[in-house]
Tab-separated table of C-alpha atoms and ligand atoms in Angstrom:
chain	number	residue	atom	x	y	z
A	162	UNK	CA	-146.514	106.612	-139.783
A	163	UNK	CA	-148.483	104.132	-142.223
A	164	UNK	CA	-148.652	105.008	-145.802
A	165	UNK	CA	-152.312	105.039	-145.449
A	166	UNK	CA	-151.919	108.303	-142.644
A	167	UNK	CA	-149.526	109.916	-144.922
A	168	UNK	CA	-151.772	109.428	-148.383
A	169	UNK	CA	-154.607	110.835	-146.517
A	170	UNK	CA	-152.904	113.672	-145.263
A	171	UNK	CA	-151.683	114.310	-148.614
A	172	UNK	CA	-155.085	114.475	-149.681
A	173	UNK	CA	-156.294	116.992	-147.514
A	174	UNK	CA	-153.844	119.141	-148.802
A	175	UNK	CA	-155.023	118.670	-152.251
A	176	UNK	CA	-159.024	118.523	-151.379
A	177	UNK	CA	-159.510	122.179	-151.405
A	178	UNK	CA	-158.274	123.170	-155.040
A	179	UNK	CA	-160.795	123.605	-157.488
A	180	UNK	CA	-159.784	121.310	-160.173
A	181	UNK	CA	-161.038	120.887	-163.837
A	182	UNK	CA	-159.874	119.503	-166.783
A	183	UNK	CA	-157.489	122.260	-166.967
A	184	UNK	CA	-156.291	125.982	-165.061
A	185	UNK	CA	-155.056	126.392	-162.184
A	186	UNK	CA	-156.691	123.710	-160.533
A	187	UNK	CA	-154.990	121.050	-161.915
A	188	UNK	CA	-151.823	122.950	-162.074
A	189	UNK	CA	-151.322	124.026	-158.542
A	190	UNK	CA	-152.625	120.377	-157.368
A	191	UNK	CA	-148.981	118.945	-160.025
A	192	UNK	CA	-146.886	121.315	-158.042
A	193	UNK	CA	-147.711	120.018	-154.887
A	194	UNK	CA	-147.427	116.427	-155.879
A	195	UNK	CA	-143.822	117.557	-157.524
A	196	UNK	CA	-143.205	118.161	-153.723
A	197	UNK	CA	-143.337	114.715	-153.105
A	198	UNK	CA	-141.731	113.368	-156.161
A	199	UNK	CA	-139.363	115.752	-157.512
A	200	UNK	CA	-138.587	113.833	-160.873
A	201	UNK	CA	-142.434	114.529	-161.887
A	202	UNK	CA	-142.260	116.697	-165.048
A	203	UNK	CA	-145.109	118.812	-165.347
A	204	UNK	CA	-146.494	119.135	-169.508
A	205	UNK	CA	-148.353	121.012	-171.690
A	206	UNK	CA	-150.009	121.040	-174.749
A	207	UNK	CA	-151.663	124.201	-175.917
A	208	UNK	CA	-155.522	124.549	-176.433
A	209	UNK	CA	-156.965	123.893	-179.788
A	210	UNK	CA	-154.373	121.449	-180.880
A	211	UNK	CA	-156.149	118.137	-181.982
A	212	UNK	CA	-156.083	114.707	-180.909
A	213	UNK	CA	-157.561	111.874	-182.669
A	214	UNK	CA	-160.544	113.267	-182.966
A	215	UNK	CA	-160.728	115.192	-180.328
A	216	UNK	CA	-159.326	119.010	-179.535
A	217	UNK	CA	-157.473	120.630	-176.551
A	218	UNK	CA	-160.432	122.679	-174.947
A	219	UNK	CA	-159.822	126.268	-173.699
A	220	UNK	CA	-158.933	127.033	-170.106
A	221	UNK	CA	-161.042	127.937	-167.719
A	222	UNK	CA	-160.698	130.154	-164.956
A	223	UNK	CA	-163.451	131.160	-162.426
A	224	UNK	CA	-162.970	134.420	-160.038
A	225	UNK	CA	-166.184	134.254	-158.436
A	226	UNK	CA	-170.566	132.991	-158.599
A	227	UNK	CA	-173.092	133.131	-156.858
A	228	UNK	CA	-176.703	133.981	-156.438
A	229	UNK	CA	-178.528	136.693	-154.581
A	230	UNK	CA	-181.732	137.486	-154.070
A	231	UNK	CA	-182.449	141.000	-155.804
A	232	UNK	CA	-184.605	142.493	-152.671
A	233	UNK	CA	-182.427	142.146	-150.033
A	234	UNK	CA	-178.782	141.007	-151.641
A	235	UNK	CA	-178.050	137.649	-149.482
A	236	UNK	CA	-176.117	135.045	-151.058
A	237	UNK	CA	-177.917	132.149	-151.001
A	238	UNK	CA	-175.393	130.169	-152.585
A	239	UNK	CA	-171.560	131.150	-153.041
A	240	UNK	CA	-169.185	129.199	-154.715
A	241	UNK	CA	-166.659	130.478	-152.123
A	242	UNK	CA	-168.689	128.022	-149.657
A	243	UNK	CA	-168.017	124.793	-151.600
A	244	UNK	CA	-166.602	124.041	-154.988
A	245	UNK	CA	-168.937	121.951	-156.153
A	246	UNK	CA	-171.775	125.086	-156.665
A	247	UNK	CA	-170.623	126.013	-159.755
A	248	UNK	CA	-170.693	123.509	-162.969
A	249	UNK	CA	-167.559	123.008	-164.212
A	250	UNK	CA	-166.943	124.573	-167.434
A	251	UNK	CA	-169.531	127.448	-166.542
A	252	UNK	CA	-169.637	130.650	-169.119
A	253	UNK	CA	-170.332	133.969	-167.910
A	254	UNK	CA	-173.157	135.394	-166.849
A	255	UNK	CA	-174.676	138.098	-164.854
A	256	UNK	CA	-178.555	138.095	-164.671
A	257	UNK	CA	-181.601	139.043	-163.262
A	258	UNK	CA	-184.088	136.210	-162.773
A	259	UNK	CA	-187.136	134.487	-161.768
A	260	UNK	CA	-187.184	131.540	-159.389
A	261	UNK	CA	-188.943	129.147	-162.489
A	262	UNK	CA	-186.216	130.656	-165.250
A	263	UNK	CA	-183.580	130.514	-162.616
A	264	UNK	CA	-184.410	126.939	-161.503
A	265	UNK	CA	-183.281	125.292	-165.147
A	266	UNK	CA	-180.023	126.374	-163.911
A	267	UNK	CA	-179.859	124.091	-160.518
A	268	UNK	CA	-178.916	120.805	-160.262
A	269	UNK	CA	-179.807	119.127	-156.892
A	270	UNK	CA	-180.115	114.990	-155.694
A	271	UNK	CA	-183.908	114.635	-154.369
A	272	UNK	CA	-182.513	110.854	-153.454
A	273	UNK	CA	-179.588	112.203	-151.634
A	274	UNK	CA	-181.221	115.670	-150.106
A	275	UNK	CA	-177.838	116.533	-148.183
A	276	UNK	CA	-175.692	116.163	-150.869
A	277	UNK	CA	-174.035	119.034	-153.351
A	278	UNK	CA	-174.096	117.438	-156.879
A	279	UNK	CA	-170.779	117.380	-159.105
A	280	UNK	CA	-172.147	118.517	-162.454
A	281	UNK	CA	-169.834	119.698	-165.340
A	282	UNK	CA	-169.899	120.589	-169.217
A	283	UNK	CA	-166.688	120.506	-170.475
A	284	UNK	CA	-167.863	120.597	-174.146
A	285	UNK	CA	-171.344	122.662	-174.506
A	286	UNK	CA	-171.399	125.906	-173.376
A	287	UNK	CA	-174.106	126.572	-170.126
A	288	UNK	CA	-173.988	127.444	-166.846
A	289	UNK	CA	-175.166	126.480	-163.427
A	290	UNK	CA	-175.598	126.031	-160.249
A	291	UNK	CA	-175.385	122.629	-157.906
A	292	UNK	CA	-176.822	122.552	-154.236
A	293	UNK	CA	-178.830	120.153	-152.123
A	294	UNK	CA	-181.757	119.494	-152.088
A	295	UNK	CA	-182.909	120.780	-148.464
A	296	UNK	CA	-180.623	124.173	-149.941
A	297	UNK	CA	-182.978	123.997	-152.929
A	298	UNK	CA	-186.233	123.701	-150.228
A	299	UNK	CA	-185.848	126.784	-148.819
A	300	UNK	CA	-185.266	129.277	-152.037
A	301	UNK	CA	-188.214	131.482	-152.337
A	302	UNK	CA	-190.085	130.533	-155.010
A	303	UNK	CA	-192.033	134.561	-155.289
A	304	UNK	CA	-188.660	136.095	-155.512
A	305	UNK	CA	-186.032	137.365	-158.141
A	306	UNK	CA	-182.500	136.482	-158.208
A	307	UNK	CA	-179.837	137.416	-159.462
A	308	UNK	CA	-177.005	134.614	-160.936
A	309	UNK	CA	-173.333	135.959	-161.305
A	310	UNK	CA	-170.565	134.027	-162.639
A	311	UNK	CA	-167.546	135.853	-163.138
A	312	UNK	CA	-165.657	132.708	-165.704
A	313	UNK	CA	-163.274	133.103	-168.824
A	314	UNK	CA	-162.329	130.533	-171.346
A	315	UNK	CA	-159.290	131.279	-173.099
A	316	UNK	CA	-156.360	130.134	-175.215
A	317	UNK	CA	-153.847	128.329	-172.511
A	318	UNK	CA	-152.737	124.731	-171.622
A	319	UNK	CA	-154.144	121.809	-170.651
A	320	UNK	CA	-151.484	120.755	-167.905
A	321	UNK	CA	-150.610	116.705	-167.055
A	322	UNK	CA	-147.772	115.180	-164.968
A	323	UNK	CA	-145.283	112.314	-166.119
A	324	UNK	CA	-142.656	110.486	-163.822
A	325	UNK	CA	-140.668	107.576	-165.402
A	326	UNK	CA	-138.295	105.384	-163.278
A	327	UNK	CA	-135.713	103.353	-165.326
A	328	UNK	CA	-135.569	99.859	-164.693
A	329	UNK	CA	-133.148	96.917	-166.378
A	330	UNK	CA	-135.506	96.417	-169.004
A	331	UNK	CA	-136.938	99.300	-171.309
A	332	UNK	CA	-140.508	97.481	-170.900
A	333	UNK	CA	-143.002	99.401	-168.784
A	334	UNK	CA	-145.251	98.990	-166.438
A	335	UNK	CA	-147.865	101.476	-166.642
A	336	UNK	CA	-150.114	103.738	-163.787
A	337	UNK	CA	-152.854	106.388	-165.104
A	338	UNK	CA	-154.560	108.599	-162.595
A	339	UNK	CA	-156.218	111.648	-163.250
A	340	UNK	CA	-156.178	114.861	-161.516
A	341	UNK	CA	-159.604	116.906	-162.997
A	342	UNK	CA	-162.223	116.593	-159.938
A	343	UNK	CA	-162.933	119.637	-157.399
A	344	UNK	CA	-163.236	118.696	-154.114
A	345	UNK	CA	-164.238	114.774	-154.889
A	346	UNK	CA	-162.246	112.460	-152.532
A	347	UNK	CA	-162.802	108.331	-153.862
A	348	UNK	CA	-163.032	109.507	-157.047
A	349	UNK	CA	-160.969	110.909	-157.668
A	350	UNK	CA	-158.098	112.382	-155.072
A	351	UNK	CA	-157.322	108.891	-154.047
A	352	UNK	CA	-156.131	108.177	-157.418
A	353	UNK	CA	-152.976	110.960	-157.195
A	354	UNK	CA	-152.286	110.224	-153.594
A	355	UNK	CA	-152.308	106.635	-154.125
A	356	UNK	CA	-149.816	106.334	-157.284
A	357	UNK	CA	-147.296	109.402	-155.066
A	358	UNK	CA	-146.650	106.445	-152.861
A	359	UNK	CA	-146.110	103.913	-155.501
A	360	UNK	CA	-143.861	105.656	-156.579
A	361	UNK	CA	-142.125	106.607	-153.525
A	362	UNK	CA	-142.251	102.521	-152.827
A	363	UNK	CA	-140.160	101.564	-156.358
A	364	UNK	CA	-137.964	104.442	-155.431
A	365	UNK	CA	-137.212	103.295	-152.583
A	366	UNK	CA	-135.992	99.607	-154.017
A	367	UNK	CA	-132.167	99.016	-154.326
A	368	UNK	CA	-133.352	97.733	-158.808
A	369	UNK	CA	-135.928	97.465	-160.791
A	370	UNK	CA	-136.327	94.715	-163.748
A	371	UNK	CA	-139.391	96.788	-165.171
A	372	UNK	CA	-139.524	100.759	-166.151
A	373	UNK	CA	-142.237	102.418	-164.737
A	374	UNK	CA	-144.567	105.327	-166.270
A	375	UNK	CA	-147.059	107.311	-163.946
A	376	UNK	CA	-149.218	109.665	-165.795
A	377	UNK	CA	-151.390	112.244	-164.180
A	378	UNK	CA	-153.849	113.912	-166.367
A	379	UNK	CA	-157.469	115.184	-166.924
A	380	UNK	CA	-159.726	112.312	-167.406
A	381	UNK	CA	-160.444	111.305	-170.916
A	382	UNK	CA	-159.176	114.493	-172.573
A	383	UNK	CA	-155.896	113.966	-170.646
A	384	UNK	CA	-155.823	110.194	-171.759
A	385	UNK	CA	-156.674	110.910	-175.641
A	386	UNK	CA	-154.168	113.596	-175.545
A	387	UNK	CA	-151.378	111.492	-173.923
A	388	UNK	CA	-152.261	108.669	-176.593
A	389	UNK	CA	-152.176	111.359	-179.386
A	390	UNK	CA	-148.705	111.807	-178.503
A	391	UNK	CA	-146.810	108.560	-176.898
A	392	UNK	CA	-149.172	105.261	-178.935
A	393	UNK	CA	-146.445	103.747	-180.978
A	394	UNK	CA	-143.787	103.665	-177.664
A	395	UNK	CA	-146.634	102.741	-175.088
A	396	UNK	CA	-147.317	100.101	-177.407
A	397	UNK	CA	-143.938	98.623	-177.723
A	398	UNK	CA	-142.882	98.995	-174.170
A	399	UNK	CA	-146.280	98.835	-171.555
A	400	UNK	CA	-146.180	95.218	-170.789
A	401	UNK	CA	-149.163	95.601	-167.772
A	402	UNK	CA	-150.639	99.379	-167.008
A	403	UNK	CA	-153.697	100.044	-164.379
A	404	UNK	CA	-156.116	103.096	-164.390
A	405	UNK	CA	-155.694	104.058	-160.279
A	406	UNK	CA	-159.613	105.775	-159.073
A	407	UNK	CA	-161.604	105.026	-156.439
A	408	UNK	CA	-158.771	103.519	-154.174
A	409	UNK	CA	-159.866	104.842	-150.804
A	410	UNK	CA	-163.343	104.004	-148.959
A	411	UNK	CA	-163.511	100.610	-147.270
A	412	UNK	CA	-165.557	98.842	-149.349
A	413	UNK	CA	-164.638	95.500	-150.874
A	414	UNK	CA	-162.357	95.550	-153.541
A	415	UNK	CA	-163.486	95.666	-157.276
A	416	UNK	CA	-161.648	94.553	-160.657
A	417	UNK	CA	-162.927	95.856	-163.844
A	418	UNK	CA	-160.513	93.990	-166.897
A	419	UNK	CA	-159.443	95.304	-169.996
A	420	UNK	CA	-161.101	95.012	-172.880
A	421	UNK	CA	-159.312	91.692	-173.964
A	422	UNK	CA	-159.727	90.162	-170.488
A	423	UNK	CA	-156.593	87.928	-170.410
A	424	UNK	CA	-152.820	90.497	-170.298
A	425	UNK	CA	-150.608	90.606	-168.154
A	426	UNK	CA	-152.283	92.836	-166.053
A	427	UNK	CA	-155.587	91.163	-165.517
A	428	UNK	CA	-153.814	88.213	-164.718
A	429	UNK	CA	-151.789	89.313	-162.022
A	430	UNK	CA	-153.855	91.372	-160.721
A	431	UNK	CA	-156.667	88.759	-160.411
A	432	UNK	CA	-153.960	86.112	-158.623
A	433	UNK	CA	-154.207	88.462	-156.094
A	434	UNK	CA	-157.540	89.055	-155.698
A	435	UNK	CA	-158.144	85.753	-155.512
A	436	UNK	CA	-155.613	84.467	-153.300
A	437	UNK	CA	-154.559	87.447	-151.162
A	438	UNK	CA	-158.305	89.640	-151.048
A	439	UNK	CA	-160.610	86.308	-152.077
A	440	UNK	CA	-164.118	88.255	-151.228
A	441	UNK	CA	-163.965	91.143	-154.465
A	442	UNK	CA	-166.473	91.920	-156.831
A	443	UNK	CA	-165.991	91.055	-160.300
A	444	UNK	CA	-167.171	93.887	-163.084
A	445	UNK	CA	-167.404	93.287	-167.086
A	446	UNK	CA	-165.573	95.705	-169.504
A	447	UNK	CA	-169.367	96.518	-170.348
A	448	UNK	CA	-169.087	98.490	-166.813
A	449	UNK	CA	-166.109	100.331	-167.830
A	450	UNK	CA	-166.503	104.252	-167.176
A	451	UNK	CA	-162.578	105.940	-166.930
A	452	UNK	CA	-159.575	106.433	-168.641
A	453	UNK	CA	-159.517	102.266	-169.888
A	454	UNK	CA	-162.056	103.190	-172.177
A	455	UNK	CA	-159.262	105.273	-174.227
A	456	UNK	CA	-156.312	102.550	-173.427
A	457	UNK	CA	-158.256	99.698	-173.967
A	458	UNK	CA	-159.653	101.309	-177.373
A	459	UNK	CA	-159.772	99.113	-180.552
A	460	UNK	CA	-156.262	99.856	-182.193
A	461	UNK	CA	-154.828	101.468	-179.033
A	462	UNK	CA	-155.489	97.977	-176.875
A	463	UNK	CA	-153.029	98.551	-174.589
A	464	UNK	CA	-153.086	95.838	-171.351
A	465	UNK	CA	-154.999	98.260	-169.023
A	466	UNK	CA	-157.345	97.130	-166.227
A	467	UNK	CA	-158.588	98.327	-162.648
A	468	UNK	CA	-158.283	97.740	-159.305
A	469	UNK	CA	-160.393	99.738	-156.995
A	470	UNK	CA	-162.308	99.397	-153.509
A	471	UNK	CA	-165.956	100.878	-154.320
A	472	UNK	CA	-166.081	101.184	-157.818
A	473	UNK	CA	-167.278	104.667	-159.982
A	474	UNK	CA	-170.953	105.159	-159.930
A	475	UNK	CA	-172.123	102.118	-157.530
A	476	UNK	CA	-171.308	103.710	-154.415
A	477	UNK	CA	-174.586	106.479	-153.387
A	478	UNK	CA	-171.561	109.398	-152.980
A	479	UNK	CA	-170.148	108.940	-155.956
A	480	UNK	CA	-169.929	112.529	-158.219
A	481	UNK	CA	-171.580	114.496	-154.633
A	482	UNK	CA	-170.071	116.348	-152.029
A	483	UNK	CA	-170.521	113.408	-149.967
A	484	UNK	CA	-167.742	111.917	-151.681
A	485	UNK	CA	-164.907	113.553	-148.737
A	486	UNK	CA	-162.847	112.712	-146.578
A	487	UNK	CA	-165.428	110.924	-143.952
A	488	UNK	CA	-165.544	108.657	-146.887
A	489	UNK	CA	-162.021	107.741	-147.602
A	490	UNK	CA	-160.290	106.478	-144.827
A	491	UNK	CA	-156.781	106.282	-144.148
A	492	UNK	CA	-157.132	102.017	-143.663
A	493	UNK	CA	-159.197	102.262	-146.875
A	494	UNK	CA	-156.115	103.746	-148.541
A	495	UNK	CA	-153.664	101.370	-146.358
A	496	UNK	CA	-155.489	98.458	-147.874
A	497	UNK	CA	-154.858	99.614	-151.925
A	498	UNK	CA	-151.476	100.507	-151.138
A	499	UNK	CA	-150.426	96.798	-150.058
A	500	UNK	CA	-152.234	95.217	-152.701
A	501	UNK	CA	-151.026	97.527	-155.411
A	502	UNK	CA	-147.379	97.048	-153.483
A	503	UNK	CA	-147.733	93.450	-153.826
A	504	UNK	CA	-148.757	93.296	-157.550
A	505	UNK	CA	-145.514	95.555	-158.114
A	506	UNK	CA	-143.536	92.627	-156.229
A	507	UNK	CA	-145.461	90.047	-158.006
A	508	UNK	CA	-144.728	91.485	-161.501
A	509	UNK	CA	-141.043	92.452	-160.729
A	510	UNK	CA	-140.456	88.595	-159.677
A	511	UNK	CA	-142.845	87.331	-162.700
A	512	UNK	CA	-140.146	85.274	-165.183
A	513	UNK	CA	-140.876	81.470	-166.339
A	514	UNK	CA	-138.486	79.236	-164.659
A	515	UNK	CA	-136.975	75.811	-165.394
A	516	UNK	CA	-135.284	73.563	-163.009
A	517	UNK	CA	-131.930	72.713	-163.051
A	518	UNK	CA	-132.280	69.035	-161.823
A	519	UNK	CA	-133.516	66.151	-164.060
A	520	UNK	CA	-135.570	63.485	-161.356
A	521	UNK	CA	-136.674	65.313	-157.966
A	522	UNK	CA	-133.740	66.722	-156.184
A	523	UNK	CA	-132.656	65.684	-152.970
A	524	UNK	CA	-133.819	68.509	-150.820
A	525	UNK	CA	-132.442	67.174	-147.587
A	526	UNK	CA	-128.797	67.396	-148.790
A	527	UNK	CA	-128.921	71.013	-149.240
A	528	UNK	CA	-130.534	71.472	-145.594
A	529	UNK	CA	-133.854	72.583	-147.502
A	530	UNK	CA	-135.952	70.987	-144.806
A	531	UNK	CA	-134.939	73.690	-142.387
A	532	UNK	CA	-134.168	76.970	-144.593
A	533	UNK	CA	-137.979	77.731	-144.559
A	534	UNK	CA	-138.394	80.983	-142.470
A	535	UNK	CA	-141.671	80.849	-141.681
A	536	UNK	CA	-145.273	78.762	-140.904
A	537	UNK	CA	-145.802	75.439	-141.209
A	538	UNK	CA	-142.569	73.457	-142.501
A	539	UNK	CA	-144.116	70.683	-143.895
A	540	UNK	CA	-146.681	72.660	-145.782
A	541	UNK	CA	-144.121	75.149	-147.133
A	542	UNK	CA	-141.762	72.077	-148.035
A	543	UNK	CA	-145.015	70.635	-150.170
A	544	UNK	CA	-145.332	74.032	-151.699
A	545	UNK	CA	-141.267	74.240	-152.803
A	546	UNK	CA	-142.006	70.371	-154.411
A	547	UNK	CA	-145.280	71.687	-156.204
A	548	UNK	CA	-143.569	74.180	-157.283
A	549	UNK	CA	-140.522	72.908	-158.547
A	550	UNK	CA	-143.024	69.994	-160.429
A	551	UNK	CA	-143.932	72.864	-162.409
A	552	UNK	CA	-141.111	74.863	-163.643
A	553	UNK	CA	-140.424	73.489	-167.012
A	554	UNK	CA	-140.224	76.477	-168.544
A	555	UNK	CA	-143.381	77.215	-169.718
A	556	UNK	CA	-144.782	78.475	-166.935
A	557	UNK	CA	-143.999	82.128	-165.093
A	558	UNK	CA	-144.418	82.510	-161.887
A	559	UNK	CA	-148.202	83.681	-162.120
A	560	UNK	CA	-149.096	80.684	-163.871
A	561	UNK	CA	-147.314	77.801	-161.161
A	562	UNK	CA	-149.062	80.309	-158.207
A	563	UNK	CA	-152.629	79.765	-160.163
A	564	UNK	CA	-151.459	76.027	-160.556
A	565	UNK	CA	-151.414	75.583	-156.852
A	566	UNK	CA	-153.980	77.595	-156.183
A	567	UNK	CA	-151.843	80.503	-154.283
A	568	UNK	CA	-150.720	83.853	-153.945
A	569	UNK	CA	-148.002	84.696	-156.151
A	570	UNK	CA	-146.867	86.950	-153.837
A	571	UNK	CA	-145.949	84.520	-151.308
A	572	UNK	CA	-144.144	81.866	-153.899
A	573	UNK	CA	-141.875	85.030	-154.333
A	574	UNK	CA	-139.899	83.939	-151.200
A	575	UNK	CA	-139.849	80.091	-152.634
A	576	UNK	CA	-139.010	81.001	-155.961
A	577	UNK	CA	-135.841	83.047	-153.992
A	578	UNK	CA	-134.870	79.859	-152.011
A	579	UNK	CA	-134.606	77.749	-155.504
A	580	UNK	CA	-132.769	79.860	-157.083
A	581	UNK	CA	-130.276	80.474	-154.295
A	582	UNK	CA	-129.697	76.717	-154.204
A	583	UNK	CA	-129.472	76.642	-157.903
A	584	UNK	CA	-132.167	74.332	-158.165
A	585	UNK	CA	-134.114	76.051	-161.260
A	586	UNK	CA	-133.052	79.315	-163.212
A	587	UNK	CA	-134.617	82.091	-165.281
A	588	UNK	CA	-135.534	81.009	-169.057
B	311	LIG	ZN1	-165.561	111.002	-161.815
């Protein structure tokens, strides 16, 4: 089965947890992931301890809510029904209301009248109730109703996952996914499901020249935290990191860059947009809206950028209920997983060369002509000469593919056949 089958069915595992920024949510959606990649350490750091500026919140735990009207007791909503109903964060209540005080508590989409709103508030306390907007139509407006909410917020853990794979070098390359929506598929299930079978892909190779670090966490909180307590090593080590959301719909590919526009990760990532994807939309840090706008802080400015399909808040389901899994597809999926495969290749194989050969060797000597697997010979035979024009040592691999206006990812197999014939060598 493709990756992209076996992503998606991992995500329907995970789709019906009710995830927040932390309780059991979160935690029960780690364990399951641990399933699949048994070196993922599950942490925690206890609420109220402080980050930057910032403090662990309490956790929250929800039993039940809903809201009935008082004459005849149906539910007209139950959070049983979807988890989206509730806000996340919601405190306690029981009450007895009219339809005008009770509607201040419902959030609905008039532009999207099918869809369940996500709404949360994480750091003022309030309660409420999402629904649609064709829901909201047919509440009668002469009745009373009473809301229940049956929520605590107490002193726990805010919970976050952690798998590192040693490579030859102690520099890192760096994922970030978070794992704090309810029932949201794009963003953000894709995300988790998506960086399982990176991993499961490195793990799989016989070395790696790079270290890898996968972090799962609550959005922003999660991030800050994780910063609080790792800066000064993610600093010295993370040598390219990505922020994996919004990885499985079928739109056209996105790229939001870091803040400084020009690491290691923008630019291989945007070789391969350009050469491999070509039609992707371009974004400014301006449009940044996850988890880079922690690593890509002044101070922190670690070399963090995206890659998505549809990115956050331009596509209409984004943050609604309509944001499943109609929308994310396993080809959607498929198609991130081989270009976030590739980029792994392309960064694993990314050294400066120099050649070994002063004047242009004689390739015909060494049967070069006809140790080219695949295409057209003469082409591939003008790409090996480019190539080897350009390997004076100042340039990586990247840098000769943007030269000649291709994909990194397929000089890889060049590179391999001038080294083998000793023809250039590693700096
Ligand atoms: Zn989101």
């Amino acid at each position: 089965m493709k990756e992209g089958k076996l992503m998606f069915e991992l995500m329907k595992k995970l789709f019906p947890i009710n995830r927040s920024i932390t309780g059991e949510g979160p935690r029960q959606s780690l364990k399951i992931l641990r399933e699949h990649i048994p070196s993922l350490e599950i942490k925690s750091v206890k609420s109220g301890e402080k980050c930057f500026d910032w403090e662990v919140p309490k956790e929250w735990h929800i039993e039940e809510a809903y809201i009935e009207e008082t004459d005849t007791g149906k539910k007209v909503i139950d959070f049983k029904n979807h988890n989206l109903h509730v806000v996340g964060y919601s405190i306690p209540v029981d009450k007895v209301l009219t339809f005008e005080e009770l509607d201040k508590h419902l959030f609905y989409r008039e532009d999207l009248p099918d869809a369940i709103p996500y709404i949360t508030s994480y750091y003022s306390p309030n309660w409420g109730f999402c629904l649609s907007y064709n829901q909201h139509k047919t509440l009668d407006k002469t009745k009373k109703y009473r809301a229940v909410i049956k929520s605590k917020h107490f002193d726990g853990e805010l919970n976050y996952g952690e798998v590192k794979l040693k490579g030859k070098s102690d520099k890192e390359i760096f994922f970030s996914t978070y794992i704090c929506h309810p029932s949201l598929a794009n963003d953000n299930l894709s995300g988790p499901v998506l960086a399982t079978y990176l991993i499961k892909y490195l793990q799989k190779k016989k070395s790696l020249n790079y270290s890898y670090r996968f972090i799962f966490i609550p959005e922003t909180i999660g991030s800050i935290c994780y910063l609080s307590k790792n800066l000064s090593e993610l600093k010295e080590k993370v040598q390219a990191g990505y922020v994996l959301t919004c990885v499985g719909d079928e739109g056209k590919f996105s790229y939001l860059p870091s803040r400084n526009g020009n690491t290691l990760a923008d630019k291989a990532a945007l070789n391969l947009l350009n050469y491999e994807i070509k039609d992707f939309k371009k974004y400014s840090y301006l449009d940044r809206g996850s988890d880079e706008r922690q690593y890509c802080y002044p101070g922190v400015d670690l070399p963090v950028c995206l890659v998505m399909k549809s990115k956050f808040l331009t596509f209409k389901e984004y943050h609604t209920s309509l944001d499943n899994l109609d929308f994310v597809t396993p080809k959607g999926l498929q198609e991130s997983y081989e270009f976030y495969t590739k980029l792994i290749d392309v960064l694993e194989n990314n050294k400066k060369y120099i050649t070994n050969v002063l004047c242009e060797p004689q390739l015909g000597k060494r049967g070069l002509y006809h140790t080219i697997s695949t295409g057209n010979i003469s082409d591939k035979i003008k790409v090996l000469r480019n190539f080897l024009v350009y390997t004076d040592g100042s340039n990586d691999l990247i840098d000769i593919a943007n030269i000649l206006g291709k994909s990194a990812f397929e000089l890889i197999e060049i590179k391999n056949i001038l080294l083998k014939h000793k023809l250039i060598e590693e700096v």
